[in-house]
Every structure is written in C-alpha cells, then in structure tokens.
PDB file of C-alpha atoms in Angstrom:
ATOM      1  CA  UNK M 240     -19.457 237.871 176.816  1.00  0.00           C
ATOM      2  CA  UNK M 241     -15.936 237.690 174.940  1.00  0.00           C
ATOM      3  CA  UNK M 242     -16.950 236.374 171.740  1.00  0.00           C
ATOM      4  CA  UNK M 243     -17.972 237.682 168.319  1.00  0.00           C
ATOM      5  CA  UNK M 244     -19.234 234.689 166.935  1.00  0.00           C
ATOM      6  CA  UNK M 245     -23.123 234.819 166.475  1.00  0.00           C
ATOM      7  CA  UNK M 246     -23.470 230.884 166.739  1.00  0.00           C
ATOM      8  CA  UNK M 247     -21.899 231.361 170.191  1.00  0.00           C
ATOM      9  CA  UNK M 248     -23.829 235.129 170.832  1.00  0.00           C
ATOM     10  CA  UNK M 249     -26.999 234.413 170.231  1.00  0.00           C
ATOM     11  CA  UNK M 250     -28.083 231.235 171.702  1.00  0.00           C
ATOM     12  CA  UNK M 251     -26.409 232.982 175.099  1.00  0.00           C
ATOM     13  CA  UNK M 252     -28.356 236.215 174.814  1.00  0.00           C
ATOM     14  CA  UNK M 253     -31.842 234.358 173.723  1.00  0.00           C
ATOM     15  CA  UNK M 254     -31.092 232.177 176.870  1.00  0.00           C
ATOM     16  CA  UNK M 255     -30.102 235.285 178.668  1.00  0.00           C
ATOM     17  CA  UNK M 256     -32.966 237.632 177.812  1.00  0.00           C
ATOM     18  CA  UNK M 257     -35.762 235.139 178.712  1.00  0.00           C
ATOM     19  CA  UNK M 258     -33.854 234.814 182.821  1.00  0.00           C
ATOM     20  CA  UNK M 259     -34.073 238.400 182.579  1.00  0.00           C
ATOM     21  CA  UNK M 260     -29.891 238.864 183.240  1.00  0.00           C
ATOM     22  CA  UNK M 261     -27.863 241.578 181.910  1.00  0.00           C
ATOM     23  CA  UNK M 262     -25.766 240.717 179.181  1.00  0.00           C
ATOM     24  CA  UNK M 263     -22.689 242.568 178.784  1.00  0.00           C
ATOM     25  CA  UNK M 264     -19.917 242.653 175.839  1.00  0.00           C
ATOM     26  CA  UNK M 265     -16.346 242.982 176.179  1.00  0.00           C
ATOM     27  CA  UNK M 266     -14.095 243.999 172.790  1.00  0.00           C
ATOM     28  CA  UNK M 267      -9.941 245.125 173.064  1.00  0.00           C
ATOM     29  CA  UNK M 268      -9.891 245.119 169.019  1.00  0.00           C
ATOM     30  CA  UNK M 269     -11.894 245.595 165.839  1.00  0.00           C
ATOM     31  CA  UNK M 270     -14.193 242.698 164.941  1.00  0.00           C
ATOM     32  CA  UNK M 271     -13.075 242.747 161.237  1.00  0.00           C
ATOM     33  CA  UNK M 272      -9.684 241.977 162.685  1.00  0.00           C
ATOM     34  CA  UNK M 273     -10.318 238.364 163.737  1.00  0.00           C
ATOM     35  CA  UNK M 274     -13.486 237.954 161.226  1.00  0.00           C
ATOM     36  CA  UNK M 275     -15.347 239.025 157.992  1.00  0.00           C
ATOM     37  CA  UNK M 276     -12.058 237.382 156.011  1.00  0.00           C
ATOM     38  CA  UNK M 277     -14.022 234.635 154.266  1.00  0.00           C
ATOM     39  CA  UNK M 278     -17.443 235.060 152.849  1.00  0.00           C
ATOM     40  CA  UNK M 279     -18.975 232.913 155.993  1.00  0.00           C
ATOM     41  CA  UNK M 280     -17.306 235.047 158.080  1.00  0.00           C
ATOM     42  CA  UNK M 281     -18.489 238.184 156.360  1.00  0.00           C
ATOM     43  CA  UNK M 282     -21.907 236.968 156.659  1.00  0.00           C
ATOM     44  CA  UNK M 283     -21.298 235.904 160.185  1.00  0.00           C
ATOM     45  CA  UNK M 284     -19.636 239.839 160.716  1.00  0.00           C
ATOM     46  CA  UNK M 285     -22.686 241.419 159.562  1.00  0.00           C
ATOM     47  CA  UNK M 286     -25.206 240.088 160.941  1.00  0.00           C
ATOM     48  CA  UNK M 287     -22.820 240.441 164.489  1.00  0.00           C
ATOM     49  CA  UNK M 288     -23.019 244.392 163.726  1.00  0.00           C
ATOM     50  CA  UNK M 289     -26.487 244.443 162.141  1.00  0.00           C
ATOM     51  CA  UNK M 290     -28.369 242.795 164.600  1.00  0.00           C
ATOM     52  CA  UNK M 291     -26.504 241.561 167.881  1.00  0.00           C
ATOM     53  CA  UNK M 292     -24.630 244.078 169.078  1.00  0.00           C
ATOM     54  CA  UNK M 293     -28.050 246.210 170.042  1.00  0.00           C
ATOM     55  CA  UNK M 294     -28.969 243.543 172.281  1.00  0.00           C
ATOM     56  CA  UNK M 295     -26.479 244.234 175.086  1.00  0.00           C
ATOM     57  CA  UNK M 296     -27.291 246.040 178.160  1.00  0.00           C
ATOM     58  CA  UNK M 297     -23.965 247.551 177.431  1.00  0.00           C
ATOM     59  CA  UNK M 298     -19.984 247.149 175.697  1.00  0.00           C
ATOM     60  CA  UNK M 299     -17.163 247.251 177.711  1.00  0.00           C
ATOM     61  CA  UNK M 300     -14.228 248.786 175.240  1.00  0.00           C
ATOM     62  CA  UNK M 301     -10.362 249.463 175.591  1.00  0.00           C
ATOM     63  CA  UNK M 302      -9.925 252.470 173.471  1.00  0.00           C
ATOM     64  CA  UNK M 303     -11.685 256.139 173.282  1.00  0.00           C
ATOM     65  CA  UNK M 304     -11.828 254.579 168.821  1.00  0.00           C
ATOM     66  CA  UNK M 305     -13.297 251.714 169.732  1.00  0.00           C
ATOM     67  CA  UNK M 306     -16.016 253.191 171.519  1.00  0.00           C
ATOM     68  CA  UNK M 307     -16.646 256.282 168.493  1.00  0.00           C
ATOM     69  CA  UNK M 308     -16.942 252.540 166.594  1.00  0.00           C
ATOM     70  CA  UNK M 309     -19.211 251.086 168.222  1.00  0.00           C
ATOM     71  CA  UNK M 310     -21.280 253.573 169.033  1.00  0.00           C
ATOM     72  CA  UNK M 311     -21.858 254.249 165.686  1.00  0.00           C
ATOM     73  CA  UNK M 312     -22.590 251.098 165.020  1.00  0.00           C
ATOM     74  CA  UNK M 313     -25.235 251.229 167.853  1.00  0.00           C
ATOM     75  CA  UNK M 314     -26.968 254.196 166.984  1.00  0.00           C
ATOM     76  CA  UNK M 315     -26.066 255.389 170.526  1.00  0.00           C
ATOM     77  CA  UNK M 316     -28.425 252.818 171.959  1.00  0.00           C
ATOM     78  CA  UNK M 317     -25.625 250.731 173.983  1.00  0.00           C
ATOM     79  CA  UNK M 318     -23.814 252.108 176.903  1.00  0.00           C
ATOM     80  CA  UNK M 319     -20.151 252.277 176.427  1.00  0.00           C
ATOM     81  CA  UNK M 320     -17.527 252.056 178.928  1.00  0.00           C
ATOM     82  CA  UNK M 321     -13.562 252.417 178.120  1.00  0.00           C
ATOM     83  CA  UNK M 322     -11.562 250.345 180.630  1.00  0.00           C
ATOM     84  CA  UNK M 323      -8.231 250.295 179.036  1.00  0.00           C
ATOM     85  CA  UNK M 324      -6.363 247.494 180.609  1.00  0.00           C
ATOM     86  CA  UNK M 325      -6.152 246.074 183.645  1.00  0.00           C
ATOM     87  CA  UNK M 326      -2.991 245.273 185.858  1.00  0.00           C
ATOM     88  CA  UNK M 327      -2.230 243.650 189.484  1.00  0.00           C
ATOM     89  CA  UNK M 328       0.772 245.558 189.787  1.00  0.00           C
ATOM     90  CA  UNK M 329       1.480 243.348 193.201  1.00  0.00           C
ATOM     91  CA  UNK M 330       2.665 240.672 190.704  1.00  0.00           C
ATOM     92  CA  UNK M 331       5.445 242.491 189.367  1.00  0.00           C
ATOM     93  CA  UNK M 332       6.834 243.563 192.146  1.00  0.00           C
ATOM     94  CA  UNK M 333      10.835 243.447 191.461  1.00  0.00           C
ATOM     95  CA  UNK M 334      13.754 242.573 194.130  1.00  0.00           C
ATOM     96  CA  UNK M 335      16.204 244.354 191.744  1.00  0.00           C
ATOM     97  CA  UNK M 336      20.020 243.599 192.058  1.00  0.00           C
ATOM     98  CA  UNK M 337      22.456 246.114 192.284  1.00  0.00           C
ATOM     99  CA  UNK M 338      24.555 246.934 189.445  1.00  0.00           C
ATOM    100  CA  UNK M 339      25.199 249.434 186.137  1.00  0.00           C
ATOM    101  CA  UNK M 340      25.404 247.094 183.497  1.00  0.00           C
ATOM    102  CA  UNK M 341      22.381 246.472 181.420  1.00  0.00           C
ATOM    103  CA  UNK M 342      22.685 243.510 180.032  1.00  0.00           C
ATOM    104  CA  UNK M 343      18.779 242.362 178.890  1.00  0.00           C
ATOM    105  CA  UNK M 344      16.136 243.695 176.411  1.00  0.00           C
ATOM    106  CA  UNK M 345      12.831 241.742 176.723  1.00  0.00           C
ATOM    107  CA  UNK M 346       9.782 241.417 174.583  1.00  0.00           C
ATOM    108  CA  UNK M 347       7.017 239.207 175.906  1.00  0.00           C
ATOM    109  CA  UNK M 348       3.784 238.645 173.526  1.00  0.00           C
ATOM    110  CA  UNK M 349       3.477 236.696 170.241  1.00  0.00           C
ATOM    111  CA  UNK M 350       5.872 235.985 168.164  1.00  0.00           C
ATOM    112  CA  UNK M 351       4.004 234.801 165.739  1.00  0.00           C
ATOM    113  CA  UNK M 352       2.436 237.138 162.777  1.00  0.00           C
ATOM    114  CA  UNK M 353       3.591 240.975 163.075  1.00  0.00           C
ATOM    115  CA  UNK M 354       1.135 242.175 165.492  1.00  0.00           C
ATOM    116  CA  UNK M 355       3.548 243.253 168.015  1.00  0.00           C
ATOM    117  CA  UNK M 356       6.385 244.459 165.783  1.00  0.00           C
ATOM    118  CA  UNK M 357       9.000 241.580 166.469  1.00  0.00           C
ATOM    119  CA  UNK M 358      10.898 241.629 162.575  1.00  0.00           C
ATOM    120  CA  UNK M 359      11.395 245.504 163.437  1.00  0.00           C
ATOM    121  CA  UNK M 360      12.625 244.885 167.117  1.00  0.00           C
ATOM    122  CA  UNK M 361      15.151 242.584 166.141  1.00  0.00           C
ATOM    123  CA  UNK M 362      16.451 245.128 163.419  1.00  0.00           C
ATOM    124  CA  UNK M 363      16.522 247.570 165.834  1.00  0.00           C
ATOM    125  CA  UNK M 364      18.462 245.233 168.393  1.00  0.00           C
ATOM    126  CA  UNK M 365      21.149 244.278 165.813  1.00  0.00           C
ATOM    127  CA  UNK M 366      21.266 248.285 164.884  1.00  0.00           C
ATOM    128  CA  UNK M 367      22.998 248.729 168.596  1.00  0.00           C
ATOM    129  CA  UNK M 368      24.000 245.406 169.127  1.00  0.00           C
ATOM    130  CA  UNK M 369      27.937 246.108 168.619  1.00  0.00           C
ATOM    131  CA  UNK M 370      27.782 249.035 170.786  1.00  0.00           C
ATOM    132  CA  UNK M 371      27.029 247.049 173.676  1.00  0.00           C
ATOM    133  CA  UNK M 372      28.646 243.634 173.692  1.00  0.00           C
ATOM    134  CA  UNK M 373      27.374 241.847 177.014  1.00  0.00           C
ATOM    135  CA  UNK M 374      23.524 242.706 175.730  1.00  0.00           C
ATOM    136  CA  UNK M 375      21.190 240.509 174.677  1.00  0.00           C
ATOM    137  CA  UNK M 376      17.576 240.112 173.528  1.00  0.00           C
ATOM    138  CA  UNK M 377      15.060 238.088 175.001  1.00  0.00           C
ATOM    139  CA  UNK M 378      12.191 237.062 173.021  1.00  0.00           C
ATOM    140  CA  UNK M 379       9.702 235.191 175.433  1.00  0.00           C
ATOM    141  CA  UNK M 380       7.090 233.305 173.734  1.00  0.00           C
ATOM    142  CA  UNK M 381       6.058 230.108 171.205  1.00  0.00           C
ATOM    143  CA  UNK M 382       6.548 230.237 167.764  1.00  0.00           C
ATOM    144  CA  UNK M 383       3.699 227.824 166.622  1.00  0.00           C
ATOM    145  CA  UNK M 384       3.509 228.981 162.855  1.00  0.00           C
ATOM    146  CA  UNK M 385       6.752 227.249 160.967  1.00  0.00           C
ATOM    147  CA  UNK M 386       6.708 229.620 158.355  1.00  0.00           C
ATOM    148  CA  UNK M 387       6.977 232.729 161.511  1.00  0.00           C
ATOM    149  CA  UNK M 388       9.404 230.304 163.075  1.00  0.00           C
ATOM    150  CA  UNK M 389      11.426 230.283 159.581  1.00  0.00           C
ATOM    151  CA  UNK M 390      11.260 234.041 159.087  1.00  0.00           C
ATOM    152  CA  UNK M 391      12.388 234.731 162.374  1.00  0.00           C
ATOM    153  CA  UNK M 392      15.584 232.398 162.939  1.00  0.00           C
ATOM    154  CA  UNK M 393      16.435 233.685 158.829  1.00  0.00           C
ATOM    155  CA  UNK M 394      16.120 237.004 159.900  1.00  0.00           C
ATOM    156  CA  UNK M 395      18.921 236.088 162.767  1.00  0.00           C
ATOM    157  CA  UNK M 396      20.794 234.802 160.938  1.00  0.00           C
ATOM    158  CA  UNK M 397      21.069 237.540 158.372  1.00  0.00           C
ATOM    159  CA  UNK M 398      21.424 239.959 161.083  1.00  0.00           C
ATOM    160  CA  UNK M 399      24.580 237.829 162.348  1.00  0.00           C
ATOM    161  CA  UNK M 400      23.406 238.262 166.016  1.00  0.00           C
ATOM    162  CA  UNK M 401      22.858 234.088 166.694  1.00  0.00           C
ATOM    163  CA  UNK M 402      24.490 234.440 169.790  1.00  0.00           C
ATOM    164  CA  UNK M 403      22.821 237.705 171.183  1.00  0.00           C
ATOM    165  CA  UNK M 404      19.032 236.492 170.687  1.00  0.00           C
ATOM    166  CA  UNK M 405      17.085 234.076 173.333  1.00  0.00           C
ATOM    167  CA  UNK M 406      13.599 232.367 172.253  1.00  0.00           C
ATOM    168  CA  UNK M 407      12.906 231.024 175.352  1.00  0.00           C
ATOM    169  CA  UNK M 408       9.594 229.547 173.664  1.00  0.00           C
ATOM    170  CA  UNK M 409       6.482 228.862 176.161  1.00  0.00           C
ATOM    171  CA  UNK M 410       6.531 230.111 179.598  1.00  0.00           C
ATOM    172  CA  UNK M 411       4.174 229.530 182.562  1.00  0.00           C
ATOM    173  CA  UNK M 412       2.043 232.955 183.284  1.00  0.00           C
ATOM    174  CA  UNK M 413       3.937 232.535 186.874  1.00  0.00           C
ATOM    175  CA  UNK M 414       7.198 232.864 185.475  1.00  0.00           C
ATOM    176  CA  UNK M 415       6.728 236.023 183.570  1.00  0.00           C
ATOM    177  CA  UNK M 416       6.574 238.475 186.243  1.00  0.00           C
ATOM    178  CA  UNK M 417      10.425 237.218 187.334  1.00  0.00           C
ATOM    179  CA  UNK M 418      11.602 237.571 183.816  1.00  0.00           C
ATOM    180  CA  UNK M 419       9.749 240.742 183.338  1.00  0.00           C
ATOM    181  CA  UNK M 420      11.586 241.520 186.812  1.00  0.00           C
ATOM    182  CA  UNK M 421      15.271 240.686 185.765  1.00  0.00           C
ATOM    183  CA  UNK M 422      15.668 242.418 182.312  1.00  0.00           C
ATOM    184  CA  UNK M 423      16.948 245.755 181.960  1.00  0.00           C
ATOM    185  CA  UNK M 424      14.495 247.353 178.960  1.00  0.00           C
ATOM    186  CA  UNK M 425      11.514 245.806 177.826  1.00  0.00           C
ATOM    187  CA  UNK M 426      10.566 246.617 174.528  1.00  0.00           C
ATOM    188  CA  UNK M 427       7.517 247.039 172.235  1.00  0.00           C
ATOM    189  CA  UNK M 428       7.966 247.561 168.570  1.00  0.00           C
ATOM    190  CA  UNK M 429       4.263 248.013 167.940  1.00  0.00           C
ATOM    191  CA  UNK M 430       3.169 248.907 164.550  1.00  0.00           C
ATOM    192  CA  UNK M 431       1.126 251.346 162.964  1.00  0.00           C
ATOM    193  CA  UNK M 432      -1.762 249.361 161.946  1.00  0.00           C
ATOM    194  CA  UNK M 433      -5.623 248.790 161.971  1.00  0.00           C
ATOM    195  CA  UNK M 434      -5.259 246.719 164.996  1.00  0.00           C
ATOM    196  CA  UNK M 435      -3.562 249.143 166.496  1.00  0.00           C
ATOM    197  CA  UNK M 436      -5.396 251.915 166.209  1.00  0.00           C
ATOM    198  CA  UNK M 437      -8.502 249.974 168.003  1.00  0.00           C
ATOM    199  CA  UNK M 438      -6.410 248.257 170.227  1.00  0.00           C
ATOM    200  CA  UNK M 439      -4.065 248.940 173.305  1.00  0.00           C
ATOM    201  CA  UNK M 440      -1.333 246.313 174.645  1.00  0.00           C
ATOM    202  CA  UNK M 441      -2.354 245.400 178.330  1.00  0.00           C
ATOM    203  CA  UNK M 442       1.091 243.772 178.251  1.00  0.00           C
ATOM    204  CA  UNK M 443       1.971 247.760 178.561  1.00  0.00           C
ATOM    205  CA  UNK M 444       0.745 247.743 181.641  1.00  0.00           C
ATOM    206  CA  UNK M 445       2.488 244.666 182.848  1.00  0.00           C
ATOM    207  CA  UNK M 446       5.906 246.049 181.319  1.00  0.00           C
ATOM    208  CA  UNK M 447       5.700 249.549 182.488  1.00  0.00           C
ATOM    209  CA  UNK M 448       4.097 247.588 186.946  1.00  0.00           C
ATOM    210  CA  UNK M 449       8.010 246.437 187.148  1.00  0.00           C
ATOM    211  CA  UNK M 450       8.902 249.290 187.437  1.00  0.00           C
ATOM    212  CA  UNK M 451      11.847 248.494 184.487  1.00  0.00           C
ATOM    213  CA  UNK M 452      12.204 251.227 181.618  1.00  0.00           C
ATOM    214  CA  UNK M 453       9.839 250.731 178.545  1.00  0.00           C
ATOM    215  CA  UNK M 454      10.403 251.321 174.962  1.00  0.00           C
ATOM    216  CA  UNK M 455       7.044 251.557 173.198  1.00  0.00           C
ATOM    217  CA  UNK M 456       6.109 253.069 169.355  1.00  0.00           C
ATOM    218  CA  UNK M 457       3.477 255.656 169.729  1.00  0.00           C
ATOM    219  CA  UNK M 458       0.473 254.139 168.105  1.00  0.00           C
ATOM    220  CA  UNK M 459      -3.064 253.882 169.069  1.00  0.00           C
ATOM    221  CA  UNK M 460      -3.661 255.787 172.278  1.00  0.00           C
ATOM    222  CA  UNK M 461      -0.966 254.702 174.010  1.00  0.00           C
ATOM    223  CA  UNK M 462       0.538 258.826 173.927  1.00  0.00           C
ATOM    224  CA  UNK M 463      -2.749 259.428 175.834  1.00  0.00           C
ATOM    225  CA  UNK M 464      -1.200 257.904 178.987  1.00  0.00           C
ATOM    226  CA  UNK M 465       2.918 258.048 178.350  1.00  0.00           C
ATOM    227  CA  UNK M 466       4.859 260.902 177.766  1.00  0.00           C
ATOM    228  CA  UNK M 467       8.297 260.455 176.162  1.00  0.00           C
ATOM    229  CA  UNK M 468      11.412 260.804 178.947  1.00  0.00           C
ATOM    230  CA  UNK M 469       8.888 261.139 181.520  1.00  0.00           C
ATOM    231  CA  UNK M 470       7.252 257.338 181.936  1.00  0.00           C
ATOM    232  CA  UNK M 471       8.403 255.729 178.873  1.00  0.00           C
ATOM    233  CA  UNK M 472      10.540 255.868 175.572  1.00  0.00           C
ATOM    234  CA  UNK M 473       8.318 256.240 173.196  1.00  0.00           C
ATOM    235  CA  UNK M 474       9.438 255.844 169.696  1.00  0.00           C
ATOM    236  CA  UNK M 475       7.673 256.415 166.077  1.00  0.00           C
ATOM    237  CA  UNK M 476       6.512 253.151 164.784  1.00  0.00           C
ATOM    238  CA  UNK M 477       7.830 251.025 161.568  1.00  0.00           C
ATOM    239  CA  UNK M 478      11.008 252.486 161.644  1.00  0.00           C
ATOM    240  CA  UNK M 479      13.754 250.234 163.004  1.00  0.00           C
ATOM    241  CA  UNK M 480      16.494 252.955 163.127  1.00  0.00           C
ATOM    242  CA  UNK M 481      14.259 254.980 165.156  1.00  0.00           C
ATOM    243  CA  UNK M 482      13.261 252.311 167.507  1.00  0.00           C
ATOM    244  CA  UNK M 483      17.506 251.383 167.943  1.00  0.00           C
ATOM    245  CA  UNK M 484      17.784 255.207 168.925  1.00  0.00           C
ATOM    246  CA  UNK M 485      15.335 255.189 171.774  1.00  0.00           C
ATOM    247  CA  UNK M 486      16.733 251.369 172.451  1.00  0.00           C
ATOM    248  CA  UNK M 487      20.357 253.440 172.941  1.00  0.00           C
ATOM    249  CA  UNK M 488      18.729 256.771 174.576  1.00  0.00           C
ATOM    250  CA  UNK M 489      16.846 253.581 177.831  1.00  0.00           C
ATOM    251  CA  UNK M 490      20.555 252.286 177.695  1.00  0.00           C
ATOM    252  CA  UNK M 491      22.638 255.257 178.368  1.00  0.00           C
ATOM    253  CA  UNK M 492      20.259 257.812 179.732  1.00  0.00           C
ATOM    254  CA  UNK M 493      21.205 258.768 183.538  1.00  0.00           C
ATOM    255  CA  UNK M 494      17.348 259.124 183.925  1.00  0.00           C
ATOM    256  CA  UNK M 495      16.470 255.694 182.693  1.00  0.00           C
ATOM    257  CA  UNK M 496      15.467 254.617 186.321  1.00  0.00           C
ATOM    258  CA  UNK M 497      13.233 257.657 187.671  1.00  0.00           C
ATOM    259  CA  UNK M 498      11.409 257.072 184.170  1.00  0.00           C
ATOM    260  CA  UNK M 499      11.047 253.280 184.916  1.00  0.00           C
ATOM    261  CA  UNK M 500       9.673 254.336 188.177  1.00  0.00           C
ATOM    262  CA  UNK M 501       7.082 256.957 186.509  1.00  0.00           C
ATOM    263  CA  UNK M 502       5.650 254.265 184.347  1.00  0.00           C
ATOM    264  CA  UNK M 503       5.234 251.998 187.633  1.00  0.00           C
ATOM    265  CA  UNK M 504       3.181 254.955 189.476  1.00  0.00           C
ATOM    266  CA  UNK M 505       0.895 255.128 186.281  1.00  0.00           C
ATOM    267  CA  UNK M 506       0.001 251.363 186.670  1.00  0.00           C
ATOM    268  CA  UNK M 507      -0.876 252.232 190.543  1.00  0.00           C
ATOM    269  CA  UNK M 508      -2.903 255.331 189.342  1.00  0.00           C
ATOM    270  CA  UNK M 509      -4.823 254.228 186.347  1.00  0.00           C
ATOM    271  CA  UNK M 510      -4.467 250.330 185.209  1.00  0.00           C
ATOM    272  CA  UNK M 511      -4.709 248.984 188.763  1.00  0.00           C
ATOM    273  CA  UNK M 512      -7.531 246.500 188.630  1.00  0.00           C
ATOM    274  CA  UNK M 513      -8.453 248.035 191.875  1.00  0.00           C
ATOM    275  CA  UNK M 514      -9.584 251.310 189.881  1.00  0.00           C
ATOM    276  CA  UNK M 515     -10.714 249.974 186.878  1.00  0.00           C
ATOM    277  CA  UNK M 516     -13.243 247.725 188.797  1.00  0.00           C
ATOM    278  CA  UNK M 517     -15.081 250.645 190.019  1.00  0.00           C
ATOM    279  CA  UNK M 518     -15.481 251.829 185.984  1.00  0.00           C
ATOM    280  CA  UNK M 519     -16.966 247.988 185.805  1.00  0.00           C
ATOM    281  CA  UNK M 520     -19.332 248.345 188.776  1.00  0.00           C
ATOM    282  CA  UNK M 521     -20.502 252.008 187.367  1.00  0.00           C
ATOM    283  CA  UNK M 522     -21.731 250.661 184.205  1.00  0.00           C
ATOM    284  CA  UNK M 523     -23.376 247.360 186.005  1.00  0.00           C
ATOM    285  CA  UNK M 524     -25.489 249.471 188.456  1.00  0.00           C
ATOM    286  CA  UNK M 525     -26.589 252.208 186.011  1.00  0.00           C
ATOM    287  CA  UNK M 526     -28.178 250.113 183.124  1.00  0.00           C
TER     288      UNK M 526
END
C-alpha cells in the first residue's frame, strides 16, 4: 500500500486484517512532505503516525533516514526494509554514435516546483553556455503550473540562452530511454532540502543504466553509492557556479566515459530490480 491517506488506509487494512493478508507499506519520502499542510491534513497526518502505521506487517523504505524515521515512529514494532530504487537497466541500453562532440545536457523529472533543482540547472547551463557553442539543454517534461511555466521561460529569457534550451513538454515513458540514450550529460541539480534528505531520485538510477556521464549534487544518501570521478560528478548542492564547474569538468574530462560506464555497473550491481526483489521476498517470508 502506496498511500498515506487514512480514508484510503484504513478501510484497506480493516478489510485486510479480517482475510488474514499481510499488509505491507511502501514510502520514498517524508509524509509531512505531501501532507499535514492544512489543519485536515494535520489531523489526517497524525492519526496516520499515531495509529496506522503499527498496523503493517512491515514498511518498505528508500533511505537508511527514512527508516531511523519510521522506526521511531513505530516503537521498533514494524519491520523495515531499505530498497533504494529500482532499475531495469535492459531498457536503457544505448547504441551510441561515434563522435567527440558533446552537444546535449538532459534533465528528465518535474519541472514544476523546485524539487529537482531546475532554476539552479539552468543557471548553471548559461554559466558555461558560451564556452561551448553547439550545446544545448534539454529539459524533458510538462510544465502544468503557469506560474512554474512563467518563472521558467523568464528565467530564459534573462539568462539570454532562448535558443540553447529545449522543453520538449510530455513524453511517453517509451521514449525516455532513447532520449536518455542520445544526450551527452544528464544532469541533476538536486537541492538540499527536507525532501531530500528522506528521499533518493530513482531517476538516478535510470540516468546513471545508460551508461551516459551523470552530474548529481550530493544530498541525501546519494554519496553512499557514488563517488565523485569514479561513477558520477557529484557536485555540492544550491550553488549554481559549482554545479557549471562539474557541468565543464563531464564536458572536458578525458575520463568522462569510463566514469559513465562505472555508474552503469552500479545499476547492474545494486538497483537492478533483479537484486532488489530478493530484499522484497526477504521481508515477505520472514514476517
């Protein structure tokens, strides 16, 4: 069970409980995140933590925090598993082209709100954008949110790269893997944030299964798995100047490739959903 809603929760585990299933909970963020921001949903929040949460035969998490979290919030009662995020790396699977010249940075998430660091991106993009005329960026996703859409294009515009920046609005989930497949970096501005911290961006794992270079800020526990010049770039977050220098270091560097391939053997190792199924199974059989 996804949700956090008790309306949703606990009609499914009352119906649950009395066919004698096990019920099992699945979070990737904090549930003050997406709730608890109106006084409805603070009620609805507590009562989620309070009460519900001790009725699953166990949590499936994505983080090492989010697990201290809800543990506490258990008493210890729940089993907690961490399966960070899960990847067929078989779908990104890249028939590359020859050539030098890099030519495309790609983000792929939401575009709207700041979740994924797309203001600072852009900065950073404009920061080297002179330095390397045939580049461009390619921002794939839907701005739904006007005011987003408004701050975005502005921000463009400012930054006097019209030209150099692709929205390339919705995409169908079977054409990302070919776009992934065809850029030359693909970039993730992540901030430093509450979401972050209980969080981790299984579009990482996508990313880094092409087997193309990644620029990622260090936040959460994403240093846990990537090293800096080893399987990644890995930048310090919020900082647009510093994100432009490890843009410039995946551009140049005559390494960029062997890291790009690094990244790809870590999806194979530790996010293939082959692996992470068994961490599934373990927690099914033993409760």
């Amino acid at each position: 069970m996804l949700d956090i809603s008790i309306s949703i929760l606990i009609p499914l585990l009352n119906h649950g409980k009395k066919l004698r299933l096990k019920i099992f909970h699945e979070r990737t963020e904090y549930p003050f995140v997406v709730s608890g921001k109106t006084i409805p949903g603070k009620i609805d929040l507590y009562i989620y933590l309070r009460f519900v949460l001790k009725r699953f035969d166990g949590i499936y998490v994505i983080n090492n925090t989010l697990k201290s979290y809800f543990s506490k919030k258990t008493n210890g009662k729940v089993p907690i598993s961490i399966i960070n995020m899960v990847v067929d790396p078989t779908r990104f699977e890249c028939n590359r082209i020859s050539g030098n010249t890099k030519t495309i940075i790609t983000y792929c998430g939401t575009l709207d709100g700041d979740k994924d660091g797309v203001p600072v991106l852009i900065e950073s993009f404009a920061i080297i954008a002179n330095e390397f005329p045939l580049l461009k960026l390619q921002l794939i996703g839907s701005l739904n949110n006007k005011l987003t859409r408004q701050n975005i294009e502005s921000l463009i515009q400012k930054l006097g790269i019209e030209s150099r920046v692709i929205i390339t609005g919705p995409v169908k989930r079977d054409e990302i893997p070919d776009l992934l497949c065809k850029s030359d970096i693909l970039a993730l501005a992540r901030p430093s944030n509450k979401q972050a911290e209980g969080g981790f961006p299984t579009k990482l794992g996508e990313y880094l299964a092409t087997g193309n270079p990644v620029v990622v800020t260090n936040v959460g526990e994403i240093g846990l798995f990537l090293k800096d010049r080893k399987n990644a770039f890995m930048s310090e977050p919020n900082s647009a100047e510093k994100f432009s220098e490890k843009l410039r270091e995946a551009l140049v560097n005559d390494n960029t490739a062997q890291i790009g391939i690094e990244g790809k053997k870590l999806v194979y190792n530790e996010f293939n959903y082959l692996t992470q199924a068994k961490v599934l199974e373990k927690m099914f059989l033993e409760t």
